[in-house]
PDB file of C-alpha atoms in Angstrom:
ATOM      1  CA  MET S   1      30.000   4.089 254.588  1.00  0.00           C
ATOM      2  CA  LYS S   2      30.203   5.759 257.661  1.00  0.00           C
ATOM      3  CA  PHE S   3      33.369   7.798 258.619  1.00  0.00           C
ATOM      4  CA  GLY S   4      34.585   5.534 261.206  1.00  0.00           C
ATOM      5  CA  GLU S   5      34.539   2.738 258.995  1.00  0.00           C
ATOM      6  CA  ARG S   6      36.417   4.645 256.418  1.00  0.00           C
ATOM      7  CA  LEU S   7      39.041   5.568 259.050  1.00  0.00           C
ATOM      8  CA  LYS S   8      39.471   2.028 260.251  1.00  0.00           C
ATOM      9  CA  SER S   9      39.722   0.671 256.818  1.00  0.00           C
ATOM     10  CA  LEU S  10      42.433   3.334 255.883  1.00  0.00           C
ATOM     11  CA  ARG S  11      44.216   2.585 259.044  1.00  0.00           C
ATOM     12  CA  LYS S  12      44.285  -1.306 258.320  1.00  0.00           C
ATOM     13  CA  SER S  13      45.370  -0.861 254.719  1.00  0.00           C
ATOM     14  CA  ALA S  14      48.319   1.285 255.860  1.00  0.00           C
ATOM     15  CA  GLY S  15      49.116  -1.250 258.511  1.00  0.00           C
ATOM     16  CA  PHE S  16      48.800   0.968 261.301  1.00  0.00           C
ATOM     17  CA  THR S  17      47.695  -0.197 264.962  1.00  0.00           C
ATOM     18  CA  LEU S  18      45.912   2.627 266.732  1.00  0.00           C
ATOM     19  CA  ALA S  19      49.067   3.136 268.671  1.00  0.00           C
ATOM     20  CA  GLN S  20      51.067   3.939 265.686  1.00  0.00           C
ATOM     21  CA  LEU S  21      48.538   6.216 264.479  1.00  0.00           C
ATOM     22  CA  LYS S  22      48.731   7.837 267.830  1.00  0.00           C
ATOM     23  CA  GLU S  23      52.499   8.318 267.404  1.00  0.00           C
ATOM     24  CA  ALA S  24      52.067   9.634 263.767  1.00  0.00           C
ATOM     25  CA  THR S  25      49.299  12.031 264.522  1.00  0.00           C
ATOM     26  CA  GLY S  26      49.662  12.996 267.886  1.00  0.00           C
ATOM     27  CA  LEU S  27      46.159  12.185 268.616  1.00  0.00           C
ATOM     28  CA  SER S  28      45.078   9.903 271.784  1.00  0.00           C
ATOM     29  CA  VAL S  29      44.448   6.240 271.399  1.00  0.00           C
ATOM     30  CA  SER S  30      41.075   6.694 272.952  1.00  0.00           C
ATOM     31  CA  TYR S  31      40.165   9.618 270.572  1.00  0.00           C
ATOM     32  CA  LEU S  32      41.223   7.563 267.568  1.00  0.00           C
ATOM     33  CA  SER S  33      39.105   4.905 268.674  1.00  0.00           C
ATOM     34  CA  ASP S  34      35.939   6.965 269.396  1.00  0.00           C
ATOM     35  CA  LEU S  35      36.313   8.313 265.648  1.00  0.00           C
ATOM     36  CA  GLU S  36      36.505   4.884 264.304  1.00  0.00           C
ATOM     37  CA  ARG S  37      33.529   4.008 266.184  1.00  0.00           C
ATOM     38  CA  GLY S  38      31.522   6.734 265.545  1.00  0.00           C
ATOM     39  CA  ARG S  39      31.500   8.104 268.934  1.00  0.00           C
ATOM     40  CA  THR S  40      32.781  11.587 268.176  1.00  0.00           C
ATOM     41  CA  ASN S  41      33.240  13.727 265.131  1.00  0.00           C
ATOM     42  CA  PRO S  42      36.725  15.056 264.034  1.00  0.00           C
ATOM     43  CA  SER S  43      37.702  18.712 263.895  1.00  0.00           C
ATOM     44  CA  VAL S  44      38.852  20.326 260.548  1.00  0.00           C
ATOM     45  CA  LYS S  45      42.406  20.212 262.249  1.00  0.00           C
ATOM     46  CA  THR S  46      42.052  16.299 262.657  1.00  0.00           C
ATOM     47  CA  LEU S  47      40.665  15.771 259.021  1.00  0.00           C
ATOM     48  CA  ASN S  48      43.734  17.566 257.646  1.00  0.00           C
ATOM     49  CA  LYS S  49      46.349  15.605 260.072  1.00  0.00           C
ATOM     50  CA  LEU S  50      44.522  12.348 258.941  1.00  0.00           C
ATOM     51  CA  ALA S  51      44.345  13.012 255.206  1.00  0.00           C
ATOM     52  CA  SER S  52      47.950  14.131 255.331  1.00  0.00           C
ATOM     53  CA  LEU S  53      49.196  11.289 257.083  1.00  0.00           C
ATOM     54  CA  TYR S  54      47.479   8.955 254.303  1.00  0.00           C
ATOM     55  CA  ASN S  55      48.533  11.389 251.651  1.00  0.00           C
ATOM     56  CA  ILE S  56      44.951  12.097 250.412  1.00  0.00           C
ATOM     57  CA  SER S  57      42.859  15.333 250.286  1.00  0.00           C
ATOM     58  CA  VAL S  58      40.269  15.928 252.806  1.00  0.00           C
ATOM     59  CA  SER S  59      37.804  15.697 250.393  1.00  0.00           C
ATOM     60  CA  SER S  60      38.912  12.092 249.198  1.00  0.00           C
ATOM     61  CA  LEU S  61      38.953  11.319 253.212  1.00  0.00           C
ATOM     62  CA  THR S  62      35.331  12.645 253.354  1.00  0.00           C
ATOM     63  CA  GLU S  63      33.888  11.586 250.013  1.00  0.00           C
ATOM     64  CA  GLY S  64      30.473   9.625 250.124  1.00  0.00           C
ATOM     65  CA  ILE S  65      30.401   9.952 253.790  1.00  0.00           C
ATOM     66  CA  GLU S  66      27.209  10.908 255.233  1.00  0.00           C
ATOM     67  CA  GLY S  67      27.057  14.391 257.123  1.00  0.00           C
ATOM     68  CA  TYR S  68      30.350  15.460 255.509  1.00  0.00           C
ATOM     69  CA  GLY S  69      29.194  17.883 252.760  1.00  0.00           C
ATOM     70  CA  VAL S  70      32.613  19.407 252.007  1.00  0.00           C
ATOM     71  CA  ASN S  71      32.445  19.296 248.367  1.00  0.00           C
ATOM     72  CA  ASN S  72      34.929  21.962 247.830  1.00  0.00           C
ATOM     73  CA  GLU S  73      38.204  21.594 249.712  1.00  0.00           C
ATOM     74  CA  GLU S  74      38.992  25.245 249.586  1.00  0.00           C
ATOM     75  CA  GLU S  75      36.355  25.489 252.148  1.00  0.00           C
ATOM     76  CA  LEU S  76      38.712  23.959 254.697  1.00  0.00           C
ATOM     77  CA  ILE S  77      41.451  26.402 253.549  1.00  0.00           C
ATOM     78  CA  PRO S  78      41.965  29.385 256.029  1.00  0.00           C
ATOM     79  CA  GLU S  79      41.342  33.046 254.777  1.00  0.00           C
ATOM     80  CA  SER S  80      44.902  33.871 255.592  1.00  0.00           C
ATOM     81  CA  LEU S  81      46.238  31.198 253.196  1.00  0.00           C
ATOM     82  CA  LEU S  82      43.412  31.779 250.535  1.00  0.00           C
ATOM     83  CA  ALA S  83      44.602  35.580 250.457  1.00  0.00           C
ATOM     84  CA  LEU S  84      47.901  34.219 248.917  1.00  0.00           C
ATOM     85  CA  LYS S  85      45.916  34.277 245.706  1.00  0.00           C
ATOM     86  CA  LYS S  86      45.140  37.702 246.028  1.00  0.00           C
ATOM     87  CA  ASP S  87      48.881  38.678 246.573  1.00  0.00           C
ATOM     88  CA  PRO S  88      50.249  41.141 243.699  1.00  0.00           C
ATOM     89  CA  ASP S  89      53.696  39.684 243.936  1.00  0.00           C
ATOM     90  CA  ILE S  90      52.987  35.729 243.811  1.00  0.00           C
ATOM     91  CA  GLY S  91      49.209  35.068 243.626  1.00  0.00           C
ATOM     92  CA  LYS S  92      49.393  34.377 239.698  1.00  0.00           C
ATOM     93  CA  ASN S  93      51.564  31.374 240.559  1.00  0.00           C
ATOM     94  CA  ILE S  94      49.862  30.037 243.236  1.00  0.00           C
ATOM     95  CA  THR S  95      47.956  26.876 242.194  1.00  0.00           C
ATOM     96  CA  ASP S  96      45.106  25.205 243.905  1.00  0.00           C
ATOM     97  CA  GLU S  97      47.445  22.197 244.716  1.00  0.00           C
ATOM     98  CA  ASP S  98      49.935  24.673 246.436  1.00  0.00           C
ATOM     99  CA  LEU S  99      47.434  25.785 248.390  1.00  0.00           C
ATOM    100  CA  TYR S 100      45.965  22.129 249.565  1.00  0.00           C
ATOM    101  CA  SER S 101      49.469  21.420 250.467  1.00  0.00           C
ATOM    102  CA  LEU S 102      50.436  24.608 252.256  1.00  0.00           C
ATOM    103  CA  ASN S 103      47.339  23.865 254.222  1.00  0.00           C
ATOM    104  CA  ARG S 104      48.717  20.475 255.665  1.00  0.00           C
ATOM    105  CA  ILE S 105      51.731  22.541 257.012  1.00  0.00           C
ATOM    106  CA  SER S 106      51.873  22.603 260.947  1.00  0.00           C
ATOM    107  CA  LEU S 107      54.802  24.258 262.853  1.00  0.00           C
ATOM    108  CA  ARG S 108      54.806  22.816 266.389  1.00  0.00           C
ATOM    109  CA  GLY S 109      51.303  21.738 266.082  1.00  0.00           C
ATOM    110  CA  LYS S 110      50.062  25.329 264.882  1.00  0.00           C
ATOM    111  CA  GLN S 111      49.470  26.520 261.494  1.00  0.00           C
ATOM    112  CA  PRO S 112      50.521  29.831 260.426  1.00  0.00           C
ATOM    113  CA  GLN S 113      47.927  32.553 261.281  1.00  0.00           C
ATOM    114  CA  THR S 114      48.539  35.475 258.789  1.00  0.00           C
ATOM    115  CA  ALA S 115      48.784  35.931 255.000  1.00  0.00           C
ATOM    116  CA  LEU S 116      52.355  37.134 255.631  1.00  0.00           C
ATOM    117  CA  GLU S 117      53.220  34.108 257.567  1.00  0.00           C
ATOM    118  CA  TRP S 118      51.801  31.686 254.603  1.00  0.00           C
ATOM    119  CA  LYS S 119      53.729  34.005 252.085  1.00  0.00           C
ATOM    120  CA  GLU S 120      57.159  33.408 253.732  1.00  0.00           C
ATOM    121  CA  ILE S 121      56.871  29.618 254.047  1.00  0.00           C
ATOM    122  CA  TYR S 122      55.418  29.482 250.425  1.00  0.00           C
ATOM    123  CA  LEU S 123      58.569  31.623 249.136  1.00  0.00           C
ATOM    124  CA  TYR S 124      60.888  29.528 251.314  1.00  0.00           C
ATOM    125  CA  LEU S 125      59.729  26.201 249.802  1.00  0.00           C
ATOM    126  CA  LYS S 126      59.719  27.460 246.428  1.00  0.00           C
ATOM    127  CA  ARG S 127      63.591  28.534 246.861  1.00  0.00           C
ATOM    128  CA  MET S 128      64.368  25.131 248.563  1.00  0.00           C
ATOM    129  CA  LEU S 129      62.343  22.794 246.502  1.00  0.00           C
ATOM    130  CA  PRO S 130      63.435  21.818 243.132  1.00  0.00           C
ATOM    131  CA  GLY S 131      60.726  22.740 240.439  1.00  0.00           C
ATOM    132  CA  ASP S 132      59.929  24.600 237.167  1.00  0.00           C
ATOM    133  CA  GLU S 133      60.664  28.010 237.761  1.00  0.00           C
TER     134      GLU S 133
END
């Protein structure tokens, strides 16, 4: 299957029109149409947006698609976020799923840029969200 076919299939399965997908992702209808027709390739940021919208991992989004050789989702996680695993205070508590979930966070269209920003967001979410402490 080609990537554009996968995107169109996911969109139709979710019941989205291109206009609705535009509203959900902030990407233009023409760009989304070009993606579905295979006329352009998505950026990592776009892959993350689409995967997040469909509630799947980037690996699942690109699995089996020719030319998308990302076999390790960690390859798509910024170094500043990966640095949390090495943090002496919280590193032992960070799971891969935490990293994948954090990597989907975008504030005003931008992701945090430093390990400190990621750490602050992680700690805030840990305090605010129920879970096993």
